[in-house]
Amino acid sequence: MIQRTLILLKPDAVKRGLIGTVITRFEQAGLKVAGMKMVWVDSEFSRKHYEPHVEKGFYSSLEEFITEGPVVAMVVEGVSSIEVVRKIVGSTEPKEALPGTIRGDFAHHSYNYADTNNKAIMNLIHASDAPETAKKEVALWFSDKELHSYKVNNENHTF
Ligand code: CDP
Ligand code: MG
């Protein structure tokens, strides 16, 4: 089943010069980029995007983190892409994320370190976690006009 999912390259990924490296991981898996742009999120938009987390203790650190610089937002398309992208991204806590995942390869810190220092977990990426959230998040970040349907060269071999 072909799905679309939202990916954000968070400000730490952008500032560390990892945009290309991270996008390559998704392209290498044969996923198709349906839309992409750079956005500097404000507090109001952060509250919409992270609506399920707004009441949680870590939310203020998370908002500070996600609004500290621009993010690269993209929608990727592929077979079971929501699950596949989460697998490529790895666990939320970089300390536990497996080598080979984006969070495991390019970050390392822990919940404990983040909490002790009053920081968000800087884990490079956001990815939608289920079909309903993907639908909501894609619609929040992209208009229909900004999403494109086209054929990629390797489609016959990867889809
Ligand atoms: O991003 P993911 O879906 O893996 O995790 P989440 O549980 O939906 O949390 C969203 C984001 O909040 C995480 O990616 C972290 O950046 C941040 N977070 C945090 O800073 N401290 C926590 N205790 C939990 C999450
Ligand atoms: Mg999440």
PDB file of C-alpha atoms and ligand atoms in Angstrom:
ATOM      1  CA  MET A   1       0.000   0.000   0.000  1.00  0.00           C
ATOM      2  CA  ILE A   2       1.521   3.306  -1.109  1.00  0.00           C
ATOM      3  CA  GLN A   3       1.521   5.998   1.592  1.00  0.00           C
ATOM      4  CA  ARG A   4       2.759   9.540   2.080  1.00  0.00           C
ATOM      5  CA  THR A   5       4.470  10.603   5.299  1.00  0.00           C
ATOM      6  CA  LEU A   6       5.878  13.846   6.703  1.00  0.00           C
ATOM      7  CA  ILE A   7       9.573  14.170   7.517  1.00  0.00           C
ATOM      8  CA  LEU A   8      11.203  17.204   9.152  1.00  0.00           C
ATOM      9  CA  LEU A   9      14.945  17.733   9.235  1.00  0.00           C
ATOM     10  CA  LYS A  10      15.062  19.571  12.553  1.00  0.00           C
ATOM     11  CA  PRO A  11      17.281  22.637  13.203  1.00  0.00           C
ATOM     12  CA  ASP A  12      20.139  20.477  14.538  1.00  0.00           C
ATOM     13  CA  ALA A  13      20.300  18.544  11.243  1.00  0.00           C
ATOM     14  CA  VAL A  14      20.218  21.771   9.213  1.00  0.00           C
ATOM     15  CA  LYS A  15      22.859  23.537  11.336  1.00  0.00           C
ATOM     16  CA  ARG A  16      25.151  20.523  11.307  1.00  0.00           C
ATOM     17  CA  GLY A  17      25.136  20.422   7.504  1.00  0.00           C
ATOM     18  CA  LEU A  18      23.406  17.053   7.357  1.00  0.00           C
ATOM     19  CA  ILE A  19      20.551  17.933   4.986  1.00  0.00           C
ATOM     20  CA  GLY A  20      22.015  16.118   1.991  1.00  0.00           C
ATOM     21  CA  THR A  21      23.253  13.138   3.985  1.00  0.00           C
ATOM     22  CA  VAL A  22      19.880  12.603   5.615  1.00  0.00           C
ATOM     23  CA  ILE A  23      17.832  12.996   2.442  1.00  0.00           C
ATOM     24  CA  THR A  24      20.157  10.515   0.723  1.00  0.00           C
ATOM     25  CA  ARG A  25      19.099   7.823   3.211  1.00  0.00           C
ATOM     26  CA  PHE A  26      15.488   8.115   2.079  1.00  0.00           C
ATOM     27  CA  GLU A  27      16.342   8.303  -1.620  1.00  0.00           C
ATOM     28  CA  GLN A  28      18.568   5.244  -1.281  1.00  0.00           C
ATOM     29  CA  ALA A  29      15.652   3.257   0.098  1.00  0.00           C
ATOM     30  CA  GLY A  30      13.766   4.080  -3.106  1.00  0.00           C
ATOM     31  CA  LEU A  31      11.303   6.475  -1.482  1.00  0.00           C
ATOM     32  CA  LYS A  32       9.978   9.286  -3.664  1.00  0.00           C
ATOM     33  CA  VAL A  33      10.060  12.947  -2.595  1.00  0.00           C
ATOM     34  CA  ALA A  34       6.561  14.343  -3.246  1.00  0.00           C
ATOM     35  CA  GLY A  35       7.199  17.788  -1.719  1.00  0.00           C
ATOM     36  CA  MET A  36       9.984  19.737  -0.006  1.00  0.00           C
ATOM     37  CA  LYS A  37      10.589  23.210   1.477  1.00  0.00           C
ATOM     38  CA  MET A  38      12.480  25.123   4.191  1.00  0.00           C
ATOM     39  CA  VAL A  39      10.383  26.674   6.973  1.00  0.00           C
ATOM     40  CA  TRP A  40      11.236  28.628  10.142  1.00  0.00           C
ATOM     41  CA  VAL A  41       8.516  27.526  12.539  1.00  0.00           C
ATOM     42  CA  ASP A  42       7.043  29.933  15.121  1.00  0.00           C
ATOM     43  CA  SER A  43       5.530  29.143  18.501  1.00  0.00           C
ATOM     44  CA  GLU A  44       1.964  28.977  17.184  1.00  0.00           C
ATOM     45  CA  PHE A  45       2.854  26.527  14.429  1.00  0.00           C
ATOM     46  CA  SER A  46       4.953  24.438  16.818  1.00  0.00           C
ATOM     47  CA  ARG A  47       1.875  24.059  19.043  1.00  0.00           C
ATOM     48  CA  LYS A  48      -0.139  22.823  16.063  1.00  0.00           C
ATOM     49  CA  HIS A  49       2.496  20.366  14.902  1.00  0.00           C
ATOM     50  CA  TYR A  50       3.272  19.038  18.390  1.00  0.00           C
ATOM     51  CA  GLU A  51      -0.352  19.245  19.577  1.00  0.00           C
ATOM     52  CA  PRO A  52      -0.234  15.836  21.348  1.00  0.00           C
ATOM     53  CA  HIS A  53       2.809  17.003  23.375  1.00  0.00           C
ATOM     54  CA  VAL A  54       1.792  20.565  24.322  1.00  0.00           C
ATOM     55  CA  GLU A  55       0.734  19.643  27.861  1.00  0.00           C
ATOM     56  CA  LYS A  56       3.841  17.532  28.557  1.00  0.00           C
ATOM     57  CA  GLY A  57       6.729  18.612  30.773  1.00  0.00           C
ATOM     58  CA  PHE A  58       9.268  18.627  27.946  1.00  0.00           C
ATOM     59  CA  TYR A  59       7.139  20.765  25.604  1.00  0.00           C
ATOM     60  CA  SER A  60       8.791  24.136  26.323  1.00  0.00           C
ATOM     61  CA  SER A  61      12.256  22.682  25.601  1.00  0.00           C
ATOM     62  CA  LEU A  62      10.866  21.025  22.474  1.00  0.00           C
ATOM     63  CA  GLU A  63       9.357  24.308  21.233  1.00  0.00           C
ATOM     64  CA  GLU A  64      12.636  26.125  21.891  1.00  0.00           C
ATOM     65  CA  PHE A  65      14.454  23.457  19.896  1.00  0.00           C
ATOM     66  CA  ILE A  66      12.114  23.309  16.891  1.00  0.00           C
ATOM     67  CA  THR A  67      11.919  27.132  16.584  1.00  0.00           C
ATOM     68  CA  GLU A  68      15.659  27.848  16.979  1.00  0.00           C
ATOM     69  CA  GLY A  69      16.341  27.740  13.224  1.00  0.00           C
ATOM     70  CA  PRO A  70      14.788  26.650   9.951  1.00  0.00           C
ATOM     71  CA  VAL A  71      13.718  23.074   9.290  1.00  0.00           C
ATOM     72  CA  VAL A  72      13.529  21.213   5.984  1.00  0.00           C
ATOM     73  CA  ALA A  73      10.057  19.733   5.589  1.00  0.00           C
ATOM     74  CA  MET A  74       9.400  16.983   3.106  1.00  0.00           C
ATOM     75  CA  VAL A  75       6.731  14.502   2.162  1.00  0.00           C
ATOM     76  CA  VAL A  76       7.939  11.146   0.942  1.00  0.00           C
ATOM     77  CA  GLU A  77       5.957   8.461  -0.772  1.00  0.00           C
ATOM     78  CA  GLY A  78       6.398   4.712  -0.968  1.00  0.00           C
ATOM     79  CA  VAL A  79       5.134   1.293   0.063  1.00  0.00           C
ATOM     80  CA  SER A  80       4.299   1.410   3.803  1.00  0.00           C
ATOM     81  CA  SER A  81       6.407   4.563   3.905  1.00  0.00           C
ATOM     82  CA  ILE A  82       5.227   5.607   7.398  1.00  0.00           C
ATOM     83  CA  GLU A  83       6.644   2.473   9.001  1.00  0.00           C
ATOM     84  CA  VAL A  84       9.690   2.295   6.728  1.00  0.00           C
ATOM     85  CA  VAL A  85      10.670   5.917   7.408  1.00  0.00           C
ATOM     86  CA  ARG A  86      10.352   5.421  11.199  1.00  0.00           C
ATOM     87  CA  LYS A  87      12.671   2.407  10.856  1.00  0.00           C
ATOM     88  CA  ILE A  88      15.253   4.395   8.888  1.00  0.00           C
ATOM     89  CA  VAL A  89      15.010   7.240  11.461  1.00  0.00           C
ATOM     90  CA  GLY A  90      15.474   5.011  14.546  1.00  0.00           C
ATOM     91  CA  SER A  91      14.393   5.308  18.189  1.00  0.00           C
ATOM     92  CA  THR A  92      13.511   8.694  19.692  1.00  0.00           C
ATOM     93  CA  GLU A  93      16.409   8.559  22.168  1.00  0.00           C
ATOM     94  CA  PRO A  94      19.685   8.708  20.197  1.00  0.00           C
ATOM     95  CA  LYS A  95      21.518   6.727  22.911  1.00  0.00           C
ATOM     96  CA  GLU A  96      19.237   3.770  22.194  1.00  0.00           C
ATOM     97  CA  ALA A  97      18.883   4.249  18.431  1.00  0.00           C
ATOM     98  CA  LEU A  98      20.634   1.459  16.547  1.00  0.00           C
ATOM     99  CA  PRO A  99      23.675   2.036  14.361  1.00  0.00           C
ATOM    100  CA  GLY A 100      22.506   2.255  10.754  1.00  0.00           C
ATOM    101  CA  THR A 101      19.587   4.481  11.677  1.00  0.00           C
ATOM    102  CA  ILE A 102      19.843   8.243  11.213  1.00  0.00           C
ATOM    103  CA  ARG A 103      19.496   8.966  14.950  1.00  0.00           C
ATOM    104  CA  GLY A 104      21.905   6.137  15.835  1.00  0.00           C
ATOM    105  CA  ASP A 105      24.548   7.210  13.333  1.00  0.00           C
ATOM    106  CA  PHE A 106      24.457  10.994  13.779  1.00  0.00           C
ATOM    107  CA  ALA A 107      23.459  11.600  17.403  1.00  0.00           C
ATOM    108  CA  HIS A 108      24.058   9.968  20.765  1.00  0.00           C
ATOM    109  CA  HIS A 109      22.611  11.781  23.763  1.00  0.00           C
ATOM    110  CA  SER A 110      19.993  10.525  26.206  1.00  0.00           C
ATOM    111  CA  TYR A 111      16.694  11.440  27.908  1.00  0.00           C
ATOM    112  CA  ASN A 112      18.629  11.662  31.145  1.00  0.00           C
ATOM    113  CA  TYR A 113      21.160  14.132  29.727  1.00  0.00           C
ATOM    114  CA  ALA A 114      18.412  16.203  28.083  1.00  0.00           C
ATOM    115  CA  ASP A 115      16.253  16.326  31.229  1.00  0.00           C
ATOM    116  CA  THR A 116      19.180  17.134  33.524  1.00  0.00           C
ATOM    117  CA  ASN A 117      20.181  20.014  31.278  1.00  0.00           C
ATOM    118  CA  ASN A 118      16.642  21.209  30.580  1.00  0.00           C
ATOM    119  CA  LYS A 119      17.008  20.548  26.867  1.00  0.00           C
ATOM    120  CA  ALA A 120      14.978  18.758  24.247  1.00  0.00           C
ATOM    121  CA  ILE A 121      16.258  15.505  22.834  1.00  0.00           C
ATOM    122  CA  MET A 122      18.112  16.714  19.738  1.00  0.00           C
ATOM    123  CA  ASN A 123      17.469  13.821  17.426  1.00  0.00           C
ATOM    124  CA  LEU A 124      17.673  15.397  13.963  1.00  0.00           C
ATOM    125  CA  ILE A 125      14.392  14.210  12.496  1.00  0.00           C
ATOM    126  CA  HIS A 126      10.649  14.153  12.899  1.00  0.00           C
ATOM    127  CA  ALA A 127       8.626  11.487  11.111  1.00  0.00           C
ATOM    128  CA  SER A 128       4.889  10.807  11.254  1.00  0.00           C
ATOM    129  CA  ASP A 129       4.125   7.789  13.412  1.00  0.00           C
ATOM    130  CA  ALA A 130       0.813   6.425  12.063  1.00  0.00           C
ATOM    131  CA  PRO A 131      -1.550   6.784   9.073  1.00  0.00           C
ATOM    132  CA  GLU A 132      -3.881   9.253  10.863  1.00  0.00           C
ATOM    133  CA  THR A 133      -1.010  11.455  12.088  1.00  0.00           C
ATOM    134  CA  ALA A 134       0.665  11.337   8.669  1.00  0.00           C
ATOM    135  CA  LYS A 135      -2.530  12.555   7.037  1.00  0.00           C
ATOM    136  CA  LYS A 136      -2.919  15.403   9.541  1.00  0.00           C
ATOM    137  CA  GLU A 137       0.752  16.414   9.432  1.00  0.00           C
ATOM    138  CA  VAL A 138       1.028  16.352   5.627  1.00  0.00           C
ATOM    139  CA  ALA A 139      -2.057  18.600   5.432  1.00  0.00           C
ATOM    140  CA  LEU A 140      -0.676  20.956   8.108  1.00  0.00           C
ATOM    141  CA  TRP A 141       2.668  21.444   6.350  1.00  0.00           C
ATOM    142  CA  PHE A 142       1.804  21.219   2.637  1.00  0.00           C
ATOM    143  CA  SER A 143      -0.991  22.435   0.390  1.00  0.00           C
ATOM    144  CA  ASP A 144      -2.181  20.116  -2.406  1.00  0.00           C
ATOM    145  CA  LYS A 145      -0.389  22.380  -4.911  1.00  0.00           C
ATOM    146  CA  GLU A 146       2.939  21.795  -3.157  1.00  0.00           C
ATOM    147  CA  LEU A 147       2.710  18.018  -3.500  1.00  0.00           C
ATOM    148  CA  HIS A 148       3.613  16.398  -6.797  1.00  0.00           C
ATOM    149  CA  SER A 149       2.774  13.151  -8.539  1.00  0.00           C
ATOM    150  CA  TYR A 150       5.403  12.012 -10.996  1.00  0.00           C
ATOM    151  CA  LYS A 151       7.352   8.935 -12.021  1.00  0.00           C
ATOM    152  CA  VAL A 152      10.902   8.346 -10.815  1.00  0.00           C
ATOM    153  CA  ASN A 153      13.418   6.350 -12.848  1.00  0.00           C
ATOM    154  CA  ASN A 154      13.772   3.484 -10.413  1.00  0.00           C
ATOM    155  CA  GLU A 155      10.067   3.110  -9.670  1.00  0.00           C
ATOM    156  CA  ASN A 156       9.661  -0.170 -11.542  1.00  0.00           C
ATOM    157  CA  HIS A 157      12.387  -1.675  -9.400  1.00  0.00           C
ATOM    158  CA  THR A 158      11.554  -0.251  -5.975  1.00  0.00           C
ATOM    159  CA  PHE A 159       7.739   0.054  -5.778  1.00  0.00           C
TER     160      PHE A 159
HETATM  161  O1  CDP B   1       9.957  12.221  17.417  1.00  0.00           O
HETATM  162  P1  CDP B   1       9.367  10.945  17.964  1.00  0.00           P
HETATM  163  O2  CDP B   1       8.018  10.624  17.368  1.00  0.00           O
HETATM  164  O3  CDP B   1      10.330   9.808  17.880  1.00  0.00           O
HETATM  165  O4  CDP B   1       9.154  11.179  19.544  1.00  0.00           O
HETATM  166  P2  CDP B   1       7.935  11.818  20.361  1.00  0.00           P
HETATM  167  O5  CDP B   1       7.735  10.988  21.581  1.00  0.00           O
HETATM  168  O6  CDP B   1       6.751  12.048  19.470  1.00  0.00           O
HETATM  169  O7  CDP B   1       8.503  13.229  20.841  1.00  0.00           O
HETATM  170  C1  CDP B   1       8.621  14.307  19.939  1.00  0.00           C
HETATM  171  C2  CDP B   1       9.965  14.964  20.158  1.00  0.00           C
HETATM  172  O8  CDP B   1       9.996  15.580  21.443  1.00  0.00           O
HETATM  173  C3  CDP B   1      11.165  14.008  20.165  1.00  0.00           C
HETATM  174  O9  CDP B   1      11.612  13.679  18.873  1.00  0.00           O
HETATM  175  C4  CDP B   1      12.186  14.802  20.956  1.00  0.00           C
HETATM  176  O10 CDP B   1      12.853  15.766  20.140  1.00  0.00           O
HETATM  177  C5  CDP B   1      11.308  15.555  21.967  1.00  0.00           C
HETATM  178  N1  CDP B   1      11.273  14.905  23.306  1.00  0.00           N
HETATM  179  C6  CDP B   1      12.065  15.413  24.313  1.00  0.00           C
HETATM  180  O11 CDP B   1      12.799  16.354  24.095  1.00  0.00           O
HETATM  181  N2  CDP B   1      12.050  14.858  25.576  1.00  0.00           N
HETATM  182  C7  CDP B   1      11.227  13.813  25.846  1.00  0.00           C
HETATM  183  N3  CDP B   1      11.219  13.288  27.090  1.00  0.00           N
HETATM  184  C8  CDP B   1      10.415  13.277  24.811  1.00  0.00           C
HETATM  185  C9  CDP B   1      10.462  13.843  23.540  1.00  0.00           C
HETATM  186 MG    MG B   2       6.174  11.594  17.523  1.00  0.00          MG
END
